mmCIF file of C-alpha atoms in Angstrom:
data_model
loop_
_atom_site.group_PDB
_atom_site.id
_atom_site.type_symbol
_atom_site.label_atom_id
_atom_site.label_comp_id
_atom_site.label_asym_id
_atom_site.label_seq_id
_atom_site.Cartn_x
_atom_site.Cartn_y
_atom_site.Cartn_z
ATOM 1 C CA MET E 1 -14.649 -15.128 -8.751
ATOM 2 C CA LEU E 2 -17.155 -17.890 -9.246
ATOM 3 C CA LEU E 3 -19.194 -16.748 -6.274
ATOM 4 C CA LEU E 4 -19.501 -13.251 -7.627
ATOM 5 C CA ALA E 5 -20.717 -14.523 -10.968
ATOM 6 C CA GLN E 6 -23.430 -16.398 -9.134
ATOM 7 C CA ALA E 7 -24.340 -13.460 -6.979
ATOM 8 C CA PRO E 8 -26.949 -11.881 -9.284
ATOM 9 C CA LYS E 9 -28.712 -15.244 -9.525
ATOM 10 C CA ALA E 10 -28.676 -15.540 -5.756
ATOM 11 C CA TRP E 11 -30.284 -12.130 -5.419
ATOM 12 C CA HIS E 12 -32.889 -13.130 -7.932
ATOM 13 C CA ARG E 13 -33.706 -16.218 -5.952
ATOM 14 C CA LEU E 14 -33.911 -14.136 -2.823
ATOM 15 C CA PHE E 15 -36.523 -11.909 -4.370
ATOM 16 C CA GLN E 16 -38.459 -14.971 -5.427
ATOM 17 C CA LEU E 17 -38.636 -15.953 -1.782
ATOM 18 C CA LYS E 18 -40.682 -12.871 -1.089
ATOM 19 C CA PRO E 19 -44.402 -13.445 -1.016
ATOM 20 C CA PRO E 20 -45.983 -12.870 -4.376
ATOM 21 C CA ALA E 21 -49.024 -11.626 -2.441
ATOM 22 C CA LEU E 22 -47.373 -8.328 -1.646
ATOM 23 C CA PRO E 23 -48.594 -6.384 -4.645
ATOM 24 C CA ARG E 24 -51.966 -8.079 -4.519
ATOM 25 C CA THR E 25 -52.742 -7.017 -0.950
ATOM 26 C CA PRO E 26 -51.520 -3.486 -0.656
ATOM 27 C CA GLY E 27 -51.748 -2.251 2.876
ATOM 28 C CA GLY E 28 -52.449 -5.600 4.501
ATOM 29 C CA GLU E 29 -48.975 -7.111 4.257
ATOM 30 C CA ALA E 30 -47.318 -3.775 4.951
ATOM 31 C CA GLN E 31 -49.342 -3.390 8.113
ATOM 32 C CA HIS E 32 -48.332 -6.814 9.323
ATOM 33 C CA VAL E 33 -44.719 -6.005 8.686
ATOM 34 C CA ARG E 34 -45.009 -2.794 10.632
ATOM 35 C CA TYR E 35 -46.807 -4.526 13.441
ATOM 36 C CA ARG E 36 -44.265 -7.308 13.614
ATOM 37 C CA LEU E 37 -41.369 -4.895 13.578
ATOM 38 C CA LEU E 38 -42.902 -2.921 16.411
ATOM 39 C CA SER E 39 -43.856 -5.921 18.494
ATOM 40 C CA ARG E 40 -40.666 -7.840 17.682
ATOM 41 C CA GLN E 41 -42.701 -10.987 17.530
ATOM 42 C CA GLY E 42 -41.988 -13.930 15.313
ATOM 43 C CA PRO E 43 -44.413 -15.338 12.774
ATOM 44 C CA ALA E 44 -45.429 -18.094 15.195
ATOM 45 C CA GLU E 45 -47.051 -15.651 17.549
ATOM 46 C CA MET E 46 -48.639 -13.768 14.725
ATOM 47 C CA GLY E 47 -51.169 -16.374 13.910
ATOM 48 C CA ARG E 48 -51.541 -18.386 10.811
ATOM 49 C CA GLN E 49 -52.694 -15.825 8.248
ATOM 50 C CA ASP E 50 -49.081 -15.153 6.961
ATOM 51 C CA GLN E 51 -48.208 -18.760 6.367
ATOM 52 C CA PRO E 52 -49.116 -19.151 2.716
ATOM 53 C CA GLN E 53 -47.239 -15.948 1.901
ATOM 54 C CA GLY E 54 -43.783 -17.537 2.297
ATOM 55 C CA PRO E 55 -41.054 -17.236 4.918
ATOM 56 C CA GLY E 56 -41.355 -14.575 7.588
ATOM 57 C CA LEU E 57 -39.421 -11.360 7.869
ATOM 58 C CA ARG E 58 -36.864 -12.816 10.260
ATOM 59 C CA THR E 59 -35.995 -15.514 7.814
ATOM 60 C CA ARG E 60 -35.764 -13.025 4.992
ATOM 61 C CA LEU E 61 -33.605 -10.688 7.044
ATOM 62 C CA LEU E 62 -31.431 -13.592 8.048
ATOM 63 C CA ILE E 63 -30.969 -14.739 4.447
ATOM 64 C CA THR E 64 -30.222 -11.183 3.325
ATOM 65 C CA ALA E 65 -27.711 -10.775 6.129
ATOM 66 C CA LEU E 66 -26.043 -14.092 5.309
ATOM 67 C CA ILE E 67 -25.806 -13.309 1.625
ATOM 68 C CA GLY E 68 -24.596 -9.800 2.426
ATOM 69 C CA ALA E 69 -21.934 -11.163 4.743
ATOM 70 C CA GLY E 70 -20.976 -13.751 2.119
ATOM 71 C CA LEU E 71 -20.651 -11.104 -0.585
ATOM 72 C CA GLY E 72 -18.673 -8.872 1.756
ATOM 73 C CA GLY E 73 -16.323 -11.756 2.482
ATOM 74 C CA VAL E 74 -15.918 -12.479 -1.214
ATOM 75 C CA TRP E 75 -15.210 -8.817 -1.894
ATOM 76 C CA LEU E 76 -12.575 -8.704 0.850
ATOM 77 C CA ALA E 77 -10.969 -11.901 -0.390
ATOM 78 C CA MET E 78 -10.901 -10.600 -3.948
ATOM 79 C CA ARG E 79 -9.435 -7.308 -2.875
ATOM 80 C CA ALA E 80 -6.697 -9.093 -0.922
ATOM 81 C CA GLU E 81 -5.991 -11.298 -3.928
ATOM 82 C CA LYS E 82 -5.812 -8.276 -6.245
ATOM 83 C CA GLU E 83 -3.401 -6.539 -3.903
ATOM 84 C CA GLN E 84 -1.265 -9.647 -3.765
ATOM 85 C CA ARG E 85 -1.302 -9.880 -7.544
ATOM 86 C CA GLN E 86 -0.293 -6.226 -7.886
ATOM 87 C CA GLN E 87 2.481 -6.720 -5.350
ATOM 88 C CA ARG E 88 3.745 -9.767 -7.233
ATOM 89 C CA ARG E 89 3.707 -7.874 -10.527
ATOM 90 C CA ARG E 90 5.541 -4.903 -8.971
ATOM 91 C CA THR E 91 8.134 -7.178 -7.413
ATOM 92 C CA GLU E 92 8.657 -8.890 -10.759
ATOM 93 C CA ALA E 93 9.065 -5.544 -12.561
ATOM 94 C CA LEU E 94 11.495 -4.358 -9.888
ATOM 95 C CA ARG E 95 13.438 -7.593 -10.133
ATOM 96 C CA GLN E 96 13.815 -7.171 -13.884
ATOM 97 C CA ALA E 97 14.832 -3.544 -13.411
ATOM 98 C CA ALA E 98 17.296 -4.562 -10.706
ATOM 99 C CA VAL E 99 19.129 -6.811 -13.095
ATOM 100 C CA GLY E 100 18.857 -4.888 -16.338
ATOM 101 C CA GLN E 101 18.400 -1.213 -15.669
ATOM 102 C CA GLY E 102 21.454 0.957 -15.201
ATOM 103 C CA ASP E 103 23.851 -1.871 -15.825
ATOM 104 C CA PHE E 104 27.322 -0.765 -16.808
ATOM 105 C CA SER E 105 30.654 -2.124 -17.876
ATOM 106 C CA LEU E 106 33.512 0.087 -16.667
ATOM 107 C CA LEU E 107 37.051 -0.071 -15.268
ATOM 108 C CA ASP E 108 37.783 0.850 -11.672
ATOM 109 C CA HIS E 109 40.776 2.986 -10.713
ATOM 110 C CA ARG E 110 42.857 -0.177 -10.248
ATOM 111 C CA GLY E 111 42.122 -1.285 -13.790
ATOM 112 C CA GLN E 112 39.670 -4.023 -12.798
ATOM 113 C CA ALA E 113 36.490 -4.531 -14.845
ATOM 114 C CA ARG E 114 33.314 -3.664 -12.952
ATOM 115 C CA CYS E 115 29.634 -4.049 -13.674
ATOM 116 C CA LYS E 116 26.570 -3.286 -11.597
ATOM 117 C CA ALA E 117 26.187 -6.873 -10.388
ATOM 118 C CA ASP E 118 29.533 -6.519 -8.551
ATOM 119 C CA PHE E 119 27.803 -4.214 -6.083
ATOM 120 C CA ARG E 120 24.783 -6.405 -5.402
ATOM 121 C CA GLY E 121 24.162 -6.708 -1.693
ATOM 122 C CA LYS E 122 25.714 -3.311 -0.994
ATOM 123 C CA TRP E 123 24.218 0.106 -0.673
ATOM 124 C CA VAL E 124 25.873 2.404 -3.199
ATOM 125 C CA LEU E 125 26.283 6.185 -3.184
ATOM 126 C CA MET E 126 27.255 7.303 -6.650
ATOM 127 C CA TYR E 127 28.362 10.619 -8.116
ATOM 128 C CA PHE E 128 29.148 11.617 -11.703
ATOM 129 C CA GLY E 129 31.840 14.242 -12.342
ATOM 130 C CA PHE E 130 35.353 14.797 -13.716
ATOM 131 C CA THR E 131 38.774 15.186 -12.158
ATOM 132 C CA HIS E 132 39.483 18.623 -13.704
ATOM 133 C CA CYS E 133 36.329 19.969 -12.063
ATOM 134 C CA PRO E 134 37.024 23.363 -10.452
ATOM 135 C CA ASP E 135 34.797 23.307 -7.385
ATOM 136 C CA ILE E 136 31.451 21.519 -7.536
ATOM 137 C CA CYS E 137 32.672 17.916 -7.947
ATOM 138 C CA PRO E 138 35.231 18.079 -5.133
ATOM 139 C CA GLU E 139 32.601 19.648 -2.863
ATOM 140 C CA GLU E 140 29.980 17.064 -3.725
ATOM 141 C CA LEU E 141 32.455 14.188 -3.380
ATOM 142 C CA GLU E 142 33.564 15.573 -0.030
ATOM 143 C CA LYS E 143 29.899 15.591 1.015
ATOM 144 C CA LEU E 144 29.408 12.043 -0.280
ATOM 145 C CA VAL E 145 32.362 10.657 1.699
ATOM 146 C CA GLN E 146 31.207 12.574 4.783
ATOM 147 C CA VAL E 147 27.909 10.696 4.519
ATOM 148 C CA VAL E 148 29.823 7.420 4.170
ATOM 149 C CA ARG E 149 31.961 8.237 7.233
ATOM 150 C CA GLN E 150 28.873 9.095 9.290
ATOM 151 C CA LEU E 151 27.200 5.820 8.333
ATOM 152 C CA GLU E 152 30.415 3.822 8.821
ATOM 153 C CA ALA E 153 30.564 5.088 12.391
ATOM 154 C CA GLU E 154 27.340 3.192 13.125
ATOM 155 C CA PRO E 155 28.259 -0.508 13.231
ATOM 156 C CA ALA E 156 24.611 -1.617 13.125
ATOM 157 C CA LEU E 157 24.219 -0.217 9.601
ATOM 158 C CA PRO E 158 25.135 -2.137 6.446
ATOM 159 C CA PRO E 159 28.231 -0.939 4.554
ATOM 160 C CA VAL E 160 27.939 1.721 1.857
ATOM 161 C CA GLN E 161 30.121 1.720 -1.250
ATOM 162 C CA PRO E 162 31.048 5.204 -2.512
ATOM 163 C CA ILE E 163 31.518 5.399 -6.297
ATOM 164 C CA PHE E 164 32.731 8.217 -8.526
ATOM 165 C CA ILE E 165 32.008 7.849 -12.258
ATOM 166 C CA THR E 166 33.749 10.172 -14.695
ATOM 167 C CA VAL E 167 31.933 12.022 -17.473
ATOM 168 C CA ASP E 168 35.298 12.965 -19.013
ATOM 169 C CA PRO E 169 36.635 9.669 -20.385
ATOM 170 C CA GLU E 170 39.006 11.549 -22.719
ATOM 171 C CA ARG E 171 41.238 12.706 -19.836
ATOM 172 C CA ASP E 172 40.140 10.570 -16.881
ATOM 173 C CA ASP E 173 41.914 7.291 -17.522
ATOM 174 C CA VAL E 174 42.554 4.657 -14.854
ATOM 175 C CA ALA E 175 45.696 6.441 -13.583
ATOM 176 C CA ALA E 176 43.984 9.834 -13.395
ATOM 177 C CA MET E 177 41.096 8.293 -11.472
ATOM 178 C CA ALA E 178 43.494 6.548 -9.072
ATOM 179 C CA ARG E 179 45.267 9.865 -8.356
ATOM 180 C CA TYR E 180 41.968 11.633 -7.836
ATOM 181 C CA VAL E 181 39.985 9.254 -5.598
ATOM 182 C CA GLN E 182 42.795 8.728 -3.064
ATOM 183 C CA ASP E 183 42.291 12.296 -1.798
ATOM 184 C CA PHE E 184 38.749 11.585 -0.655
ATOM 185 C CA HIS E 185 38.197 8.184 0.928
ATOM 186 C CA PRO E 186 40.172 4.910 1.004
ATOM 187 C CA ARG E 187 37.132 2.996 -0.279
ATOM 188 C CA LEU E 188 35.997 5.524 -2.890
ATOM 189 C CA LEU E 189 35.950 3.648 -6.178
ATOM 190 C CA GLY E 190 36.655 5.590 -9.366
ATOM 191 C CA LEU E 191 35.038 4.237 -12.532
ATOM 192 C CA THR E 192 35.980 5.105 -16.088
ATOM 193 C CA GLY E 193 35.714 3.560 -19.530
ATOM 194 C CA SER E 194 35.534 4.263 -23.217
ATOM 195 C CA ALA E 195 33.511 7.222 -24.483
ATOM 196 C CA GLU E 196 30.707 4.782 -25.385
ATOM 197 C CA GLN E 197 30.736 3.031 -22.018
ATOM 198 C CA VAL E 198 30.591 6.355 -20.174
ATOM 199 C CA ALA E 199 27.813 7.580 -22.472
ATOM 200 C CA GLN E 200 25.866 4.401 -21.783
ATOM 201 C CA VAL E 201 26.093 4.556 -17.980
ATOM 202 C CA SER E 202 25.312 8.288 -17.985
ATOM 203 C CA ARG E 203 22.297 7.719 -20.174
ATOM 204 C CA SER E 204 20.924 5.012 -17.940
ATOM 205 C CA TYR E 205 21.136 7.313 -14.899
ATOM 206 C CA ARG E 206 19.847 10.314 -16.868
ATOM 207 C CA VAL E 207 23.079 12.228 -16.378
ATOM 208 C CA TYR E 208 23.676 15.009 -18.870
ATOM 209 C CA TYR E 209 27.234 16.075 -19.701
ATOM 210 C CA SER E 210 28.839 18.228 -22.341
ATOM 211 C CA ALA E 211 32.509 19.173 -22.684
ATOM 212 C CA GLY E 212 33.137 22.887 -23.202
ATOM 213 C CA PRO E 213 35.570 24.430 -25.715
ATOM 214 C CA LYS E 214 39.287 23.698 -25.292
ATOM 215 C CA ASP E 215 41.668 26.536 -24.513
ATOM 216 C CA GLU E 216 45.291 26.845 -25.741
ATOM 217 C CA ASP E 217 46.351 24.397 -22.976
ATOM 218 C CA GLN E 218 43.853 21.864 -24.308
ATOM 219 C CA ASP E 219 42.063 22.296 -21.003
ATOM 220 C CA TYR E 220 38.275 22.375 -20.819
ATOM 221 C CA ILE E 221 35.405 22.232 -18.365
ATOM 222 C CA VAL E 222 32.680 19.620 -18.582
ATOM 223 C CA ASP E 223 29.195 20.847 -17.844
ATOM 224 C CA HIS E 224 27.159 18.080 -16.227
ATOM 225 C CA SER E 225 24.163 17.363 -14.020
ATOM 226 C CA ILE E 226 24.901 17.249 -10.320
ATOM 227 C CA ALA E 227 23.278 14.614 -8.137
ATOM 228 C CA ILE E 228 24.290 11.936 -5.682
ATOM 229 C CA TYR E 229 22.477 8.667 -6.390
ATOM 230 C CA LEU E 230 21.529 6.031 -3.857
ATOM 231 C CA LEU E 231 21.266 2.430 -5.097
ATOM 232 C CA SER E 232 19.774 -0.294 -2.904
ATOM 233 C CA PRO E 233 21.489 -3.672 -2.361
ATOM 234 C CA ASP E 234 19.289 -4.926 -5.233
ATOM 235 C CA GLY E 235 21.042 -2.426 -7.494
ATOM 236 C CA LEU E 236 17.861 -0.389 -7.882
ATOM 237 C CA PHE E 237 17.907 3.378 -8.067
ATOM 238 C CA THR E 238 16.397 4.370 -4.728
ATOM 239 C CA ASP E 239 16.900 8.107 -4.237
ATOM 240 C CA TYR E 240 18.978 11.074 -5.359
ATOM 241 C CA TYR E 241 20.264 14.173 -3.623
ATOM 242 C CA GLY E 242 20.947 17.563 -5.180
ATOM 243 C CA ARG E 243 23.474 20.179 -4.163
ATOM 244 C CA ALA E 244 21.186 21.808 -1.618
ATOM 245 C CA ARG E 245 21.144 18.719 0.625
ATOM 246 C CA SER E 246 23.628 18.646 3.464
ATOM 247 C CA ALA E 247 25.637 15.554 4.402
ATOM 248 C CA GLU E 248 23.431 15.132 7.493
ATOM 249 C CA GLN E 249 20.248 15.266 5.425
ATOM 250 C CA VAL E 250 21.579 12.697 2.968
ATOM 251 C CA ALA E 251 22.731 10.401 5.801
ATOM 252 C CA ASP E 252 19.292 10.633 7.459
ATOM 253 C CA SER E 253 17.585 9.746 4.203
ATOM 254 C CA VAL E 254 19.917 6.780 3.616
ATOM 255 C CA ARG E 255 19.235 5.519 7.162
ATOM 256 C CA ARG E 256 15.485 5.696 6.488
ATOM 257 C CA HIS E 257 15.867 3.780 3.225
ATOM 258 C CA MET E 258 17.972 1.152 4.989
ATOM 259 C CA ALA E 259 15.339 0.709 7.698
ATOM 260 C CA ALA E 260 12.541 0.300 5.144
ATOM 261 C CA PHE E 261 14.460 -1.943 2.737
ATOM 262 C CA ARG E 262 13.124 -5.377 1.720
ATOM 263 C CA SER E 263 14.965 -7.180 -1.035
ATOM 264 C CA VAL E 264 13.041 -8.244 -4.132
ATOM 265 C CA LEU E 265 15.840 -10.614 -5.178
ATOM 266 C CA HIS E 266 16.232 -14.092 -3.780
ATOM 267 C CA MET F 1 53.002 27.108 -8.455
ATOM 268 C CA VAL F 2 53.941 25.213 -11.561
ATOM 269 C CA LEU F 3 50.942 23.466 -12.975
ATOM 270 C CA SER F 4 51.257 20.346 -15.020
ATOM 271 C CA PRO F 5 51.921 20.986 -18.698
ATOM 272 C CA LEU F 6 49.036 21.086 -21.143
ATOM 273 C CA GLY F 7 46.613 20.891 -18.235
ATOM 274 C CA MET F 8 46.463 17.174 -18.766
ATOM 275 C CA ALA F 9 46.779 16.112 -15.127
ATOM 276 C CA ALA F 10 44.053 17.394 -12.858
ATOM 277 C CA PRO F 11 45.171 19.496 -9.875
ATOM 278 C CA SER F 12 45.724 17.471 -6.717
ATOM 279 C CA MET F 13 43.814 18.136 -3.517
ATOM 280 C CA LYS F 14 46.708 20.353 -2.336
ATOM 281 C CA GLU F 15 46.739 22.322 -5.589
ATOM 282 C CA ARG F 16 42.983 22.710 -5.492
ATOM 283 C CA GLN F 17 43.080 24.038 -1.964
ATOM 284 C CA ALA F 18 45.865 26.504 -2.855
ATOM 285 C CA CYS F 19 43.814 27.696 -5.820
ATOM 286 C CA TRP F 20 40.620 28.116 -3.779
ATOM 287 C CA GLY F 21 42.582 29.966 -1.081
ATOM 288 C CA ALA F 22 44.034 32.431 -3.607
ATOM 289 C CA ARG F 23 40.599 32.858 -5.184
ATOM 290 C CA ASP F 24 38.959 33.607 -1.843
ATOM 291 C CA GLU F 25 41.634 36.216 -0.991
ATOM 292 C CA TYR F 26 41.126 37.912 -4.325
ATOM 293 C CA TRP F 27 37.341 37.846 -3.981
ATOM 294 C CA LYS F 28 37.589 39.259 -0.469
ATOM 295 C CA CYS F 29 39.691 42.118 -1.838
ATOM 296 C CA LEU F 30 37.062 42.805 -4.508
ATOM 297 C CA ASP F 31 34.356 42.816 -1.811
ATOM 298 C CA GLU F 32 36.328 45.328 0.247
ATOM 299 C CA ASN F 33 37.047 47.578 -2.724
ATOM 300 C CA THR F 34 33.590 47.607 -4.294
ATOM 301 C CA GLU F 35 34.710 45.399 -7.177
ATOM 302 C CA ASP F 36 37.571 47.704 -8.139
ATOM 303 C CA ALA F 37 40.024 45.191 -9.602
ATOM 304 C CA SER F 38 42.819 47.773 -9.854
ATOM 305 C CA GLN F 39 43.079 47.660 -6.030
ATOM 306 C CA CYS F 40 43.630 43.885 -6.069
ATOM 307 C CA LYS F 41 46.297 43.405 -8.743
ATOM 308 C CA LYS F 42 48.683 41.533 -6.481
ATOM 309 C CA LEU F 43 46.035 39.100 -5.302
ATOM 310 C CA ARG F 44 44.824 38.712 -8.854
ATOM 311 C CA SER F 45 48.240 37.607 -10.033
ATOM 312 C CA SER F 46 48.536 35.217 -7.086
ATOM 313 C CA PHE F 47 45.114 33.821 -8.013
ATOM 314 C CA GLU F 48 46.209 33.452 -11.654
ATOM 315 C CA SER F 49 49.411 31.644 -10.739
ATOM 316 C CA SER F 50 47.639 29.250 -8.355
ATOM 317 C CA CYS F 51 44.866 28.018 -10.629
ATOM 318 C CA PRO F 52 44.638 26.539 -14.119
ATOM 319 C CA GLN F 53 43.658 29.140 -16.695
ATOM 320 C CA GLN F 54 40.435 27.376 -17.423
ATOM 321 C CA TRP F 55 39.453 27.549 -13.748
ATOM 322 C CA ILE F 56 40.219 31.295 -13.599
ATOM 323 C CA LYS F 57 37.791 31.898 -16.454
ATOM 324 C CA TYR F 58 35.270 29.679 -14.687
ATOM 325 C CA PHE F 59 35.672 31.394 -11.302
ATOM 326 C CA ASP F 60 35.444 34.880 -12.878
ATOM 327 C CA LYS F 61 32.136 33.918 -14.444
ATOM 328 C CA ARG F 62 31.044 32.283 -11.227
ATOM 329 C CA ARG F 63 31.773 35.470 -9.274
ATOM 330 C CA ASP F 64 29.675 37.496 -11.731
ATOM 331 C CA TYR F 65 26.877 35.020 -11.335
ATOM 332 C CA LEU F 66 27.076 34.965 -7.523
ATOM 333 C CA LYS F 67 27.091 38.792 -7.403
ATOM 334 C CA PHE F 68 24.098 38.943 -9.690
ATOM 335 C CA LYS F 69 22.297 36.357 -7.605
ATOM 336 C CA GLU F 70 23.023 38.319 -4.429
ATOM 337 C CA LYS F 71 21.634 41.512 -5.938
ATOM 338 C CA PHE F 72 18.678 39.751 -7.429
ATOM 339 C CA GLU F 73 17.743 38.054 -4.180
ATOM 340 C CA ALA F 74 18.090 41.354 -2.319
ATOM 341 C CA GLY F 75 15.683 42.887 -4.846
ATOM 342 C CA GLU F 76 18.282 45.417 -5.980
ATOM 343 C CA PHE F 77 18.628 44.181 -9.510
ATOM 344 C CA GLN F 78 17.573 46.736 -12.140
ATOM 345 C CA PRO F 79 17.519 45.615 -15.743
ATOM 346 C CA PRO F 80 20.126 47.720 -17.570
ATOM 347 C CA LYS F 81 18.481 50.617 -19.375
ATOM 348 C CA THR F 82 19.838 50.392 -22.856
ATOM 349 C CA ALA F 83 20.177 53.625 -24.773
ATOM 350 C CA ALA F 84 19.279 51.812 -27.946
ATOM 351 C CA LYS F 85 16.996 53.550 -30.396
ATOM 352 C CA SER F 86 14.703 50.607 -30.022
#
């Protein structure tokens, strides 16, 4: 920083090194320069007529090259420092997001309280739906647990926690969730809560849901956004997968994220 | 199949699969009879007894949508010419 501030002064000084005679003897000096450049001879061999006009071309070139190299070095160092600073700032923002963003307070299907921090250190695949869902939720959950089974079969990979969060807290209590998740995967965790808690977690993952009209059986369908979310071991939202993605495509993407993952938490 | 009263408990995996099976049979019948539901009454009633009412409504709408999508993607969809007096 300091060096750069001094740079204009340095340039100024450099120009002062140039012979003031240059404008006064048009042609003469220029000819010498041309001659010297062509003959590649130093000022010593050129005789003594240049001497009062200041340092020779070699010296001037050398000084220019040194200052140029110095400035280049400063620029590189500053760029590296800026990149480091940006990286630090990004890491700090991610760290704050990791702790705060998308936090939730829900009950699992065994009745145990769960928040996002409980899953720190684990990759999480998460899906929002409801147990009375006619076709899409069971299909998507089936896909999600297929991904988990594929990844489980590779012992080198870190474990993945499958989670199902209800958007129908009115009907999906702890018991309903327990009945529902057992059909899919032994480790699938069902999460439910009060209407407010469900609204809060859905909001933080940008999940839309809206219960339709009730029929004479008090039954209804909940319209909701469909996506499987991937959270990193830092608890950060990392990717999401729509209906069009196959289990293989999702598993490939998760493997890539696992390979590229570097924790921002210590 | 007797479904849980008031539709309060969600169908189990078994019940879901039975419902989807009955739905697919009924839909296949509609495909084979150019959507003539009168040819598929038996399968319709099996479909209705295997699925919650709410799901039947949902699957009926879904079939309409899927048929429309099929036509639309095949470029066969013609906007209905309404005989309205404008």
